[in-house]
Coordinates of C-alpha atoms in Angstrom, one line a residue:
M9 CA 101.8 183.9 88.7
C10 CA 99.6 181.0 89.7
T11 CA 99.2 177.9 87.6
F12 CA 96.4 175.5 88.2
T13 CA 97.3 171.9 87.5
F14 CA 94.6 169.2 87.4
P15 CA 95.7 165.6 87.6
P16 CA 93.1 162.9 87.1
E17 CA 92.2 159.9 89.3
N18 CA 94.7 157.5 87.5
N19 CA 98.0 156.6 89.2
G20 CA 100.2 156.6 86.1
V21 CA 98.8 159.8 84.6
A22 CA 98.7 161.5 88.1
N23 CA 102.4 160.8 88.5
A24 CA 103.1 162.4 85.2
A25 CA 100.9 165.4 86.1
F26 CA 102.6 165.9 89.5
T27 CA 106.0 165.8 87.7
H28 CA 104.7 168.4 85.3
A29 CA 103.6 170.6 88.3
R30 CA 107.0 170.3 90.0
M31 CA 108.7 171.4 86.7
L32 CA 106.5 174.4 86.5
R33 CA 107.4 175.3 90.1
Q34 CA 111.1 175.0 89.2
L35 CA 110.4 177.4 86.3
G36 CA 109.3 180.1 88.8
C37 CA 105.5 179.5 88.6
R38 CA 103.3 179.4 91.6
V39 CA 101.4 176.1 91.3
E40 CA 98.2 174.8 92.8
V41 CA 97.3 171.2 92.2
V42 CA 93.7 169.8 92.3
T43 CA 93.1 166.1 92.2
A44 CA 90.9 163.3 93.6
G45 CA 90.8 162.2 97.2
E46 CA 88.7 160.2 99.6
R47 CA 87.5 163.4 101.2
L48 CA 87.8 167.2 100.8
S49 CA 91.2 168.3 101.9
Q50 CA 93.8 171.0 101.3
G51 CA 97.5 171.1 102.3
E52 CA 101.1 170.8 101.2
E53 CA 102.3 167.5 99.6
N54 CA 105.9 167.2 98.4
G55 CA 106.3 171.0 98.3
L56 CA 103.1 171.5 96.3
Q57 CA 99.8 173.0 97.4
V58 CA 97.3 170.3 96.8
V59 CA 93.5 170.4 97.0
R60 CA 91.6 167.1 96.9
F61 CA 87.9 166.6 96.0
P62 CA 86.0 163.4 96.4
V63 CA 84.8 163.5 92.8
R64 CA 84.5 160.5 90.4
G65 CA 83.3 159.9 86.9
Q66 CA 84.5 159.6 83.3
G67 CA 82.1 161.5 81.1
H68 CA 79.8 159.0 79.4
L69 CA 76.1 158.4 80.3
L70 CA 76.9 155.5 82.6
S71 CA 79.7 157.3 84.5
P72 CA 78.9 161.1 84.8
S73 CA 80.7 163.3 87.3
R74 CA 79.6 162.5 90.8
G75 CA 80.5 163.3 94.4
A76 CA 81.4 166.7 95.6
V77 CA 80.9 168.3 92.2
S78 CA 79.2 171.4 93.6
D79 CA 82.2 172.1 95.9
L80 CA 84.6 171.7 92.9
R81 CA 82.6 174.1 90.8
A82 CA 82.5 176.6 93.7
F83 CA 86.3 176.3 94.0
L84 CA 86.7 177.0 90.3
A85 CA 84.4 180.0 90.5
Q86 CA 86.5 181.7 93.2
G87 CA 89.9 181.0 91.8
S88 CA 92.2 183.3 89.7
W89 CA 94.8 181.6 87.5
D90 CA 96.9 182.7 84.5
V91 CA 97.1 179.2 83.0
V92 CA 94.8 176.2 83.7
F93 CA 96.3 172.8 82.9
T94 CA 94.1 169.8 82.9
H95 CA 95.5 166.3 82.3
C96 CA 93.8 163.5 80.4
W97 CA 90.7 163.1 78.4
Q98 CA 87.7 161.1 79.6
A99 CA 87.9 162.0 83.2
W100 CA 85.9 164.2 85.5
N101 CA 88.7 166.7 85.9
S102 CA 89.0 167.6 82.2
N103 CA 85.3 167.5 81.7
E104 CA 84.4 169.8 84.6
V105 CA 87.3 172.2 83.9
L106 CA 86.6 172.5 80.2
D107 CA 82.9 173.0 80.8
F108 CA 83.6 175.7 83.3
F109 CA 86.3 177.6 81.4
G110 CA 84.4 177.7 78.2
G111 CA 83.5 181.4 77.9
A112 CA 84.9 183.6 75.2
D113 CA 85.6 186.4 77.7
R114 CA 87.8 184.3 80.0
A115 CA 91.2 185.7 80.9
E116 CA 93.1 182.5 81.7
K117 CA 94.8 180.3 79.2
V118 CA 93.5 176.7 79.1
V119 CA 95.7 173.8 78.2
L120 CA 94.8 170.1 78.0
V121 CA 97.7 167.7 78.4
S122 CA 96.7 164.6 76.5
H123 CA 97.6 161.1 77.6
G124 CA 95.7 159.6 74.7
L125 CA 92.1 159.6 73.6
S126 CA 90.8 156.0 74.0
T127 CA 87.1 156.3 73.0
D128 CA 87.8 154.1 70.0
S129 CA 90.3 151.7 71.7
D130 CA 89.1 148.3 72.6
S131 CA 91.2 145.2 72.0
R132 CA 88.2 142.8 72.3
P133 CA 87.0 141.2 69.0
F134 CA 84.0 142.4 67.1
P135 CA 81.1 142.7 68.1
L136 CA 82.2 143.0 71.8
N137 CA 84.2 146.1 71.0
L138 CA 81.1 147.8 69.8
V139 CA 79.7 148.2 73.3
R140 CA 82.5 150.4 74.5
R141 CA 82.5 152.5 71.3
L142 CA 78.7 153.1 71.5
I143 CA 79.0 154.2 75.2
W144 CA 81.7 156.7 74.3
W145 CA 80.3 157.8 70.9
P146 CA 78.5 160.9 72.1
Y147 CA 81.6 162.0 74.0
R148 CA 83.8 161.4 71.0
R149 CA 81.4 163.0 68.5
F150 CA 80.3 166.1 70.4
R151 CA 82.2 166.8 73.5
V152 CA 85.8 166.3 72.3
P153 CA 85.4 168.8 69.3
R154 CA 83.7 171.3 71.6
Y155 CA 86.5 171.0 74.2
L156 CA 89.3 171.2 71.6
R157 CA 87.9 174.5 70.3
R158 CA 88.2 175.9 73.9
L159 CA 91.9 175.2 74.2
D160 CA 94.7 177.6 73.9
R161 CA 97.0 174.5 73.5
L162 CA 96.7 170.8 73.2
V163 CA 99.8 169.2 74.6
L164 CA 100.7 165.8 73.1
L165 CA 103.2 163.3 74.4
W166 CA 104.7 162.8 70.9
D167 CA 104.3 164.2 67.4
H168 CA 102.4 161.2 66.2
Q169 CA 99.0 160.7 64.6
D170 CA 96.8 157.6 64.3
R171 CA 93.2 156.5 64.6
D172 CA 93.7 155.1 68.1
R173 CA 95.2 156.9 71.1
F174 CA 96.5 159.8 69.0
L175 CA 93.2 160.4 67.4
D176 CA 93.0 163.8 69.2
H177 CA 96.0 164.9 67.3
L178 CA 94.2 164.3 64.0
M179 CA 91.1 166.1 65.3
A180 CA 93.1 169.1 66.5
R181 CA 94.8 169.5 63.1
E182 CA 91.4 169.4 61.4
L183 CA 90.0 172.1 63.8
G184 CA 93.1 174.3 63.7
V185 CA 93.9 173.9 67.4
P186 CA 97.5 174.9 68.3
V187 CA 99.5 171.8 69.3
A188 CA 102.7 171.5 71.4
V189 CA 104.7 168.3 72.1
V190 CA 106.0 167.7 75.6
P191 CA 106.7 164.0 76.3
N192 CA 106.6 162.0 79.5
V193 CA 109.7 162.1 81.7
A194 CA 111.7 158.8 82.0
R195 CA 111.8 157.9 85.7
Y196 CA 114.8 155.6 85.6
D197 CA 117.4 156.4 88.3
A198 CA 120.7 154.5 88.0
V199 CA 122.2 155.9 91.1
A200 CA 119.5 154.7 93.5
A201 CA 119.0 151.3 91.8
R202 CA 119.0 148.5 94.3
R203 CA 119.0 144.7 93.7
P204 CA 115.6 143.1 94.7
A205 CA 115.3 139.8 96.6
L206 CA 114.7 137.3 93.8
A207 CA 114.1 133.6 93.7
L208 CA 116.5 133.4 90.8
G209 CA 120.1 133.4 92.2
A210 CA 123.0 135.5 91.1
D211 CA 124.5 132.6 89.2
E212 CA 121.2 132.1 87.2
L213 CA 121.2 135.8 86.2
A214 CA 124.9 136.0 85.4
G215 CA 124.4 135.3 81.7
G216 CA 121.7 137.9 81.4
F217 CA 117.9 137.9 81.6
M218 CA 114.8 139.4 79.9
L219 CA 112.4 141.7 81.6
C220 CA 108.7 142.7 81.3
V221 CA 107.1 145.4 83.5
G222 CA 103.4 145.9 83.6
N223 CA 100.4 145.2 85.9
Y224 CA 99.3 141.6 85.1
S225 CA 96.3 142.3 82.9
K226 CA 94.8 141.5 79.5
E227 CA 95.5 145.1 78.5
K228 CA 99.2 144.8 79.3
N229 CA 99.1 141.4 77.6
E230 CA 102.0 139.7 79.4
A231 CA 100.7 136.4 77.8
F232 CA 102.0 137.7 74.5
V233 CA 105.5 138.1 76.0
L234 CA 105.4 134.7 77.7
E235 CA 104.4 133.0 74.4
A236 CA 107.1 134.8 72.5
Y237 CA 109.7 133.7 75.1
R238 CA 108.5 130.1 74.8
L239 CA 108.7 130.2 71.0
S240 CA 112.2 131.8 71.1
G241 CA 113.7 128.7 72.6
K242 CA 116.1 130.8 74.7
K243 CA 115.4 129.1 78.0
H244 CA 118.9 129.6 79.2
L245 CA 118.1 133.2 79.7
P246 CA 115.4 133.7 82.5
L247 CA 112.4 136.0 82.0
I248 CA 111.4 138.2 84.9
F249 CA 107.9 139.7 85.0
V250 CA 107.1 142.7 87.3
G251 CA 103.6 143.6 88.3
H252 CA 101.7 145.4 91.0
R253 CA 100.1 142.3 92.7
R254 CA 99.2 138.7 91.9
N255 CA 95.8 138.2 90.5
P256 CA 93.9 135.6 88.4
Y257 CA 95.6 136.7 85.2
C258 CA 99.1 136.3 86.9
R259 CA 98.2 132.9 88.2
V260 CA 97.3 131.8 84.6
L261 CA 100.7 133.0 83.5
E262 CA 102.4 131.1 86.3
H263 CA 100.6 127.9 85.3
T264 CA 101.6 128.3 81.7
A265 CA 105.2 128.8 82.6
R266 CA 105.3 125.7 84.8
E267 CA 103.5 123.7 82.1
H268 CA 106.2 124.5 79.6
G269 CA 109.1 124.3 82.0
L270 CA 110.1 127.9 81.4
R271 CA 112.6 129.8 83.6
V272 CA 110.3 132.6 84.6
E273 CA 109.9 134.6 87.8
F274 CA 106.8 136.7 88.6
C275 CA 107.6 139.6 90.9
T276 CA 105.2 141.8 92.9
G277 CA 105.6 144.5 95.5
L278 CA 109.0 145.8 94.2
D279 CA 109.8 149.5 94.8
K280 CA 111.0 151.8 92.1
H281 CA 114.7 151.4 93.0
E282 CA 114.5 147.6 92.7
I283 CA 112.8 147.9 89.3
D284 CA 115.5 150.3 88.2
W285 CA 118.1 147.6 89.0
L286 CA 116.2 145.2 86.8
Y287 CA 116.1 147.7 84.0
R288 CA 119.8 148.3 84.3
E289 CA 120.8 144.6 84.4
A290 CA 118.4 143.2 81.9
S291 CA 119.6 142.0 78.4
L292 CA 116.3 142.8 76.8
F293 CA 113.1 144.6 77.7
L294 CA 109.9 142.9 76.2
F295 CA 106.5 144.7 76.0
G296 CA 103.3 143.2 74.7
S297 CA 100.6 145.8 75.6
R298 CA 97.5 146.1 73.5
T299 CA 96.9 149.8 73.9
E300 CA 99.2 152.7 75.0
C301 CA 99.9 156.3 74.3
Q302 CA 103.6 156.7 75.4
P303 CA 104.4 153.8 77.8
L304 CA 106.5 154.9 80.7
V305 CA 108.0 151.5 81.1
V306 CA 109.5 151.7 77.6
L307 CA 110.9 155.1 78.3
D308 CA 112.5 153.8 81.5
A309 CA 114.0 150.8 79.7
L310 CA 115.4 153.2 77.0
A311 CA 116.9 155.4 79.7
S312 CA 118.6 152.4 81.3
G313 CA 120.3 151.5 78.0
T314 CA 118.4 148.2 77.6
P315 CA 117.2 147.4 74.1
C316 CA 113.4 147.1 73.7
I317 CA 111.1 144.9 71.7
S318 CA 107.5 146.0 71.8
T319 CA 104.1 145.6 70.2
D320 CA 103.1 148.4 67.9
V321 CA 101.2 150.6 70.4
G322 CA 100.9 154.4 70.7
C323 CA 104.0 156.3 69.5
V324 CA 106.4 153.4 70.1
S325 CA 106.9 152.8 66.4
S326 CA 108.0 156.5 65.8
L327 CA 110.6 156.5 68.6
G328 CA 113.1 155.1 66.1
C329 CA 115.1 152.8 68.4
V330 CA 112.4 150.3 69.6
T331 CA 112.0 147.0 67.6
V332 CA 108.3 146.8 66.8
V333 CA 106.5 143.4 66.4
R334 CA 103.0 142.4 65.7
S335 CA 102.9 138.8 66.8
P336 CA 104.5 136.5 69.4
E337 CA 106.3 134.7 66.5
E338 CA 107.8 138.0 65.4
M339 CA 108.9 138.8 68.9
A340 CA 110.4 135.4 69.3
A341 CA 112.4 135.9 66.1
Q342 CA 113.7 139.2 67.4
I343 CA 114.6 137.7 70.7
R344 CA 116.8 135.1 68.9
L345 CA 118.4 137.9 66.8
Y346 CA 119.2 140.1 69.8
V347 CA 120.5 137.2 72.0
S348 CA 122.8 136.1 69.2
D349 CA 124.2 139.6 68.5
P350 CA 125.8 141.4 71.4
E351 CA 126.8 144.3 69.2
L352 CA 123.2 144.9 68.1
R353 CA 122.2 144.9 71.8
R354 CA 124.9 147.4 72.6
E355 CA 124.1 149.6 69.6
R356 CA 120.3 149.7 70.3
G357 CA 120.9 150.2 74.0
E358 CA 123.1 153.3 73.3
Q359 CA 120.6 154.7 70.8
G360 CA 117.8 154.3 73.4
R361 CA 119.9 156.0 76.1
A362 CA 120.8 158.9 73.9
L363 CA 117.1 159.4 72.9
A364 CA 116.0 159.3 76.5
D365 CA 118.7 161.9 77.5
R366 CA 117.7 164.1 74.5
E367 CA 113.9 163.9 74.8
F368 CA 112.7 162.3 78.1
S369 CA 115.0 163.7 80.7
L370 CA 113.8 166.2 83.4
S371 CA 116.0 169.0 81.9
A372 CA 114.7 168.4 78.3
C373 CA 111.1 168.3 79.3
G374 CA 111.5 171.2 81.7
A375 CA 112.9 173.3 78.8
K376 CA 109.9 172.4 76.7
W377 CA 107.5 173.4 79.4
G378 CA 109.4 176.7 79.8
R379 CA 109.0 177.5 76.1
L380 CA 105.4 176.6 76.1
M381 CA 104.7 178.9 79.1
N382 CA 106.6 181.8 77.4
D383 CA 104.5 181.2 74.2
L384 CA 101.4 181.4 76.3
G385 CA 102.6 184.7 77.8
A386 CA 102.5 183.4 81.3
P387 CA 104.1 185.8 83.8
G388 CA 106.8 184.4 86.0
A389 CA 107.9 181.5 83.8
T390 CA 111.6 181.2 83.0
E391 CA 113.3 178.6 80.7

């Protein structure tokens, strides 16, 4: 069989989509991946056949599909697939695919893998948040229900419902759309973990440290974590931030840390193996994001056996082994509790590792994809 996987132009989601494609290939499916690129290209990448189109756009009036859209549509017209997977709402890929494969007489199965519907998500205060909601309102009101009705399956990252990022789950239930749950895969790798070059010395980290991984932005809200750390009074344990690169937001955090005499290091440019070492060695993982669906950094921390304290975003509260907080003061209180209770840290760390092994490992997620493919009647798929 040939399965068509369609990752969007978003690094985090694209990584998850490529992982999904590799798992389908391991199940015996022939897989072709289509995604964004700077120019039209086709070839093999990491063992997968990948076609790239220079297409952009989100789907609202200010950002329609643009670029090589006609080439993309011509490609769709000449293809022959048993199952079409498209990843992520509010992106050119899902919009174009679901518009194209909308006929009642189509032979292929169509599956959307949701990474959260964010049409109603905006952390800015009223009335600033109205601007984004108004821009996305036609998409949310008309296109999402139309697309849902065209799906043979909506794949969710967790069996969770809310009026934020899991709003599509509520809408699917109301419309009677079949739903499956296949979570993200935790990417933590203990074997390949490697100590990064840090300004903090080995003696300074010997008593433990706290960790926050994000990308230095208002959305990831590292300022929340920094304030909680300051309020906790646990300055004897350093706090390490990891982000993609230094930016104005990071520089404000650095200034705040210096101003309060906090033992904080801000890291950039670390590779995955170095971050995995930090996950493994950390005493606590702290997360202050404003909006998420199923944050990969939390899954990686759980897989490493590091206890997590997080804001109430996405499905975090329903994981069962993450301590959820709603203010820096609450996070500070939980930091003090965890630091004073090694047995609690051990217990929560073991619970997180067990959950990750059971739900977020490659084998667990691969088995769920296998069951889904068999349910869809896709030829060639094996569990």
